PDB file of C-alpha atoms in Angstrom:
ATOM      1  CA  UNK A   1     -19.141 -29.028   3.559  1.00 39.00           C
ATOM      2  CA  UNK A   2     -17.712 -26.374   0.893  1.00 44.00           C
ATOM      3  CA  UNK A   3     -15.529 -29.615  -0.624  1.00 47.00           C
ATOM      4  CA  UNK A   4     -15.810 -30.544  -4.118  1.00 48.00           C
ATOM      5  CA  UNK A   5     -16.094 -34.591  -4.363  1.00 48.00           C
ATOM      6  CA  UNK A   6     -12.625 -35.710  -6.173  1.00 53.00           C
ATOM      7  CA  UNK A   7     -11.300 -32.625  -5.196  1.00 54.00           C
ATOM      8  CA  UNK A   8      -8.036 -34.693  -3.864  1.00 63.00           C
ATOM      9  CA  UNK A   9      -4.501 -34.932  -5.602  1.00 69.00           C
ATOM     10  CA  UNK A  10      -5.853 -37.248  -7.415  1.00 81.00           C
ATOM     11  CA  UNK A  11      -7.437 -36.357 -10.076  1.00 91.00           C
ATOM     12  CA  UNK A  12      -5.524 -33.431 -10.267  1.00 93.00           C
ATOM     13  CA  UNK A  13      -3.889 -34.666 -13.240  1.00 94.00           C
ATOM     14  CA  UNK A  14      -7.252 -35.240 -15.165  1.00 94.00           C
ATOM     15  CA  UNK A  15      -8.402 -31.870 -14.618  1.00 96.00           C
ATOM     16  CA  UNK A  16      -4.705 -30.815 -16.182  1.00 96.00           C
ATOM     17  CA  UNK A  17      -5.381 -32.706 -18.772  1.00 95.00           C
ATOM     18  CA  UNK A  18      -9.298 -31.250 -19.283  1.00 96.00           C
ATOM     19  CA  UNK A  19      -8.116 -27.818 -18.840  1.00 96.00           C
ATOM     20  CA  UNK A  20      -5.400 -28.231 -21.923  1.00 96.00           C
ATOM     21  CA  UNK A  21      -7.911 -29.506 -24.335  1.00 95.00           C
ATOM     22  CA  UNK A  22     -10.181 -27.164 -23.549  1.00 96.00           C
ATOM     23  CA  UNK A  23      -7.491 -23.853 -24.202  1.00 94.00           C
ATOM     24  CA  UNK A  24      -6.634 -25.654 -27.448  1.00 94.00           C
ATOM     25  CA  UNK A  25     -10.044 -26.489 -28.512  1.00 91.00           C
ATOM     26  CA  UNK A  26     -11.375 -23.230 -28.793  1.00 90.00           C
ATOM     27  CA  UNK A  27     -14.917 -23.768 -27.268  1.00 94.00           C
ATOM     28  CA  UNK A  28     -16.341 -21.742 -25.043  1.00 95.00           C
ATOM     29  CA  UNK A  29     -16.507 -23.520 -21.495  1.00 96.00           C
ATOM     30  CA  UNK A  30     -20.265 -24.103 -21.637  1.00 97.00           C
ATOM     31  CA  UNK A  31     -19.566 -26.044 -24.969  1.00 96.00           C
ATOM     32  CA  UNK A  32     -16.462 -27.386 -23.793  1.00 96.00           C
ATOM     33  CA  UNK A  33     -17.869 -28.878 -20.571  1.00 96.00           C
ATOM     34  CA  UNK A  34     -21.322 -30.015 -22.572  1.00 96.00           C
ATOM     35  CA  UNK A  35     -19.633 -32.207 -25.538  1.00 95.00           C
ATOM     36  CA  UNK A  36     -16.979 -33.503 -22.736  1.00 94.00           C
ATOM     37  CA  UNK A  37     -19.506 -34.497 -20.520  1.00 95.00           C
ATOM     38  CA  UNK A  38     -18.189 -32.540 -17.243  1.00 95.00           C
ATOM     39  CA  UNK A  39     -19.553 -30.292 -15.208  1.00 96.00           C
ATOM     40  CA  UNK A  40     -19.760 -26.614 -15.599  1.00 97.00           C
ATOM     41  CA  UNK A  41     -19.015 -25.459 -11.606  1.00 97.00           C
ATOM     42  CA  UNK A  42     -16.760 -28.440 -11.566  1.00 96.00           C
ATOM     43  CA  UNK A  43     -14.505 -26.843 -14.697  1.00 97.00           C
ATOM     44  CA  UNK A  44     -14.616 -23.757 -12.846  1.00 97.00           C
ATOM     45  CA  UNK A  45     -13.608 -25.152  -9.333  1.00 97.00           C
ATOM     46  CA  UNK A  46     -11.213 -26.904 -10.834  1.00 97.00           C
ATOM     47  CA  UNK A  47      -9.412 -24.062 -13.067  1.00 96.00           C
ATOM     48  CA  UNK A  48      -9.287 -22.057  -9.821  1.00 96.00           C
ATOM     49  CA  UNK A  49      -7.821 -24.253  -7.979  1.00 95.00           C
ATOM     50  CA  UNK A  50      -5.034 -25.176 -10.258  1.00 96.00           C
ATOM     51  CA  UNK A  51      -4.088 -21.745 -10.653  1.00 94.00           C
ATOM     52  CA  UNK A  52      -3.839 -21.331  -6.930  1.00 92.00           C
ATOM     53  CA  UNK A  53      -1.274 -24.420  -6.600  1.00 92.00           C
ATOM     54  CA  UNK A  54       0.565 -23.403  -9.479  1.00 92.00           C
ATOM     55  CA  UNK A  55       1.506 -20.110  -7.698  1.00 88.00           C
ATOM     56  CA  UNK A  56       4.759 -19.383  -6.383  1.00 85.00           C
ATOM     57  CA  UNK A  57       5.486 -20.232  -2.538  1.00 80.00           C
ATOM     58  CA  UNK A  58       6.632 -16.822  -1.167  1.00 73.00           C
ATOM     59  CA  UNK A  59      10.230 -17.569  -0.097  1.00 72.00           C
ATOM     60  CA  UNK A  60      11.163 -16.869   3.563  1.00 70.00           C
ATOM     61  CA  UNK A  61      15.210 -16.233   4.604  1.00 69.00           C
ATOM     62  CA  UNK A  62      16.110 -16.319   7.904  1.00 72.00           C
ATOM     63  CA  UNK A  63      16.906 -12.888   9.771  1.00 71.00           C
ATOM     64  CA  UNK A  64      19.225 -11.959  12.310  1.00 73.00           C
ATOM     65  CA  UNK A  65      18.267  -8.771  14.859  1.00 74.00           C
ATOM     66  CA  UNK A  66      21.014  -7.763  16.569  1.00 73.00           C
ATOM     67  CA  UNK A  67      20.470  -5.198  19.228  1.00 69.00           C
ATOM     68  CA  UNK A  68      19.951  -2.046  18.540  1.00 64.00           C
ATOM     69  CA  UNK A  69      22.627   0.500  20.097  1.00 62.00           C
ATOM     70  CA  UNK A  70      21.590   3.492  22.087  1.00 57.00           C
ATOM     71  CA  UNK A  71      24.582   5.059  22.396  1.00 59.00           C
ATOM     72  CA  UNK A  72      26.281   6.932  19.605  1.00 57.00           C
ATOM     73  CA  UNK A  73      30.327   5.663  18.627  1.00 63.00           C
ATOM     74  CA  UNK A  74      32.577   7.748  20.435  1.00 69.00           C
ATOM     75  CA  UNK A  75      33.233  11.843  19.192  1.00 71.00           C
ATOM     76  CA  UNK A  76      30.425  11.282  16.820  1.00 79.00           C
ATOM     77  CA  UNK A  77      27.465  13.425  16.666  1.00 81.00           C
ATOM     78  CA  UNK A  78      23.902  13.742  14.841  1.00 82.00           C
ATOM     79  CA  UNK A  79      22.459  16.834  13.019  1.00 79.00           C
ATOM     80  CA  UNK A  80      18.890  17.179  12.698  1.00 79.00           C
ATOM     81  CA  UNK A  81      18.460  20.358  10.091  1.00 77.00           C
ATOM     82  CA  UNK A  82      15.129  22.617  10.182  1.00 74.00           C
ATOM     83  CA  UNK A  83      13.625  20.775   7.031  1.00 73.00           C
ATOM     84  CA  UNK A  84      13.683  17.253   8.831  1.00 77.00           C
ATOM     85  CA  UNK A  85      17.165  15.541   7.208  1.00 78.00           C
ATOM     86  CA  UNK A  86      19.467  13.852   9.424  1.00 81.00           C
ATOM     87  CA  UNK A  87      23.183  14.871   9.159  1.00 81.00           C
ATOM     88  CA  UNK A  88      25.557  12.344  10.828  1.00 85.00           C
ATOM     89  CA  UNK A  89      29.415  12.847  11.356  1.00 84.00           C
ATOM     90  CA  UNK A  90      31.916  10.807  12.461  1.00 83.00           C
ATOM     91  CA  UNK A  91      34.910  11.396  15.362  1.00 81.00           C
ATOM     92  CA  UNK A  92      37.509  13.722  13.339  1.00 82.00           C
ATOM     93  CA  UNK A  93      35.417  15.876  11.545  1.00 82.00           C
ATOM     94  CA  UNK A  94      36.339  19.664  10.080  1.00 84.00           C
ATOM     95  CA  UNK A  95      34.195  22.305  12.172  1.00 83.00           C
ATOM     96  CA  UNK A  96      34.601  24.533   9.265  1.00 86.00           C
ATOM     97  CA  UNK A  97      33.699  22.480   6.369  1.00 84.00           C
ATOM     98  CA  UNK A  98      30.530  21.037   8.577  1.00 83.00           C
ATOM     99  CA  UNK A  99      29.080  24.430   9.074  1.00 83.00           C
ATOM    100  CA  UNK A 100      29.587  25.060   4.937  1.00 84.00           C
ATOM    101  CA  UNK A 101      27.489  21.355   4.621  1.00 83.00           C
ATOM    102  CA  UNK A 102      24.894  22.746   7.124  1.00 81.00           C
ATOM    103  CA  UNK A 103      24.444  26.053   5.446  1.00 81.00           C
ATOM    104  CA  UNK A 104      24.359  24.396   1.903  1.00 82.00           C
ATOM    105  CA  UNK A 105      21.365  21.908   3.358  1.00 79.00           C
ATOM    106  CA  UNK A 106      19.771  24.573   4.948  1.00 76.00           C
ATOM    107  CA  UNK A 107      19.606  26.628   1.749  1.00 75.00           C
ATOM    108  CA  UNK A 108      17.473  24.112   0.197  1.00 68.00           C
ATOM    109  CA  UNK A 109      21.028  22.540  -1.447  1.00 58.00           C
ATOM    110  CA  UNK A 110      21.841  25.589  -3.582  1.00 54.00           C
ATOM    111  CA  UNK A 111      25.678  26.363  -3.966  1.00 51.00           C
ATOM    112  CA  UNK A 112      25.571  29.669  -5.310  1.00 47.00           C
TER     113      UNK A 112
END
């Protein structure tokens, strides 16, 4: 039920052929269909259908999770400022220039 006889692979290549005529013709399907002698829902089926095959097949890649680390690297630490932005620094950081980077976020970015 819900197949379309000669709805297999092969006569895929009829319908191809069918549908080409037809966009060169000019006719409107009804036309088309009536001085070809095919179907009307059958034109229709089949235009669907070959524009479903001939989309793309989504590509897949393969992914690799590696485990996510709960710990932060050694002497580094993580700033979370008042407006929600993240501020990470590294082992060897400048006191002084972090607390001019803090400042400067926390004003909104403005240097004067």
């Amino acid at each position: 039920m819900g197949r379309v006889a000669g709805s297999g692979k092969g006569r895929e290549p009829y319908w191809r052929l069918v549908l080409a005529r037809w966009k060169q013709g000019g006719l409107s399907v009804r036309a088309f269909c009536l001085a070809e002698g095919v179907s009307v829902p059958s034109f229709y089926w089949w235009r669907r259908e070959l524009q479903r095959r001939d989309q793309p097949k989504p590509a897949f890649l393969p992914v690799h999770v590696l485990a996510d680390k709960a710990e932060s690297p050694a002497g580094s630490i993580e700033v979370v400022l008042a407006n929600g932005r993240c501020l990470r620094v590294g082992a060897g950081f400048d006191p002084q220039t972090l607390v001019q980077v803090v400042e400067l976020l926390e004003a909104g970015g403005r240097s004067w």
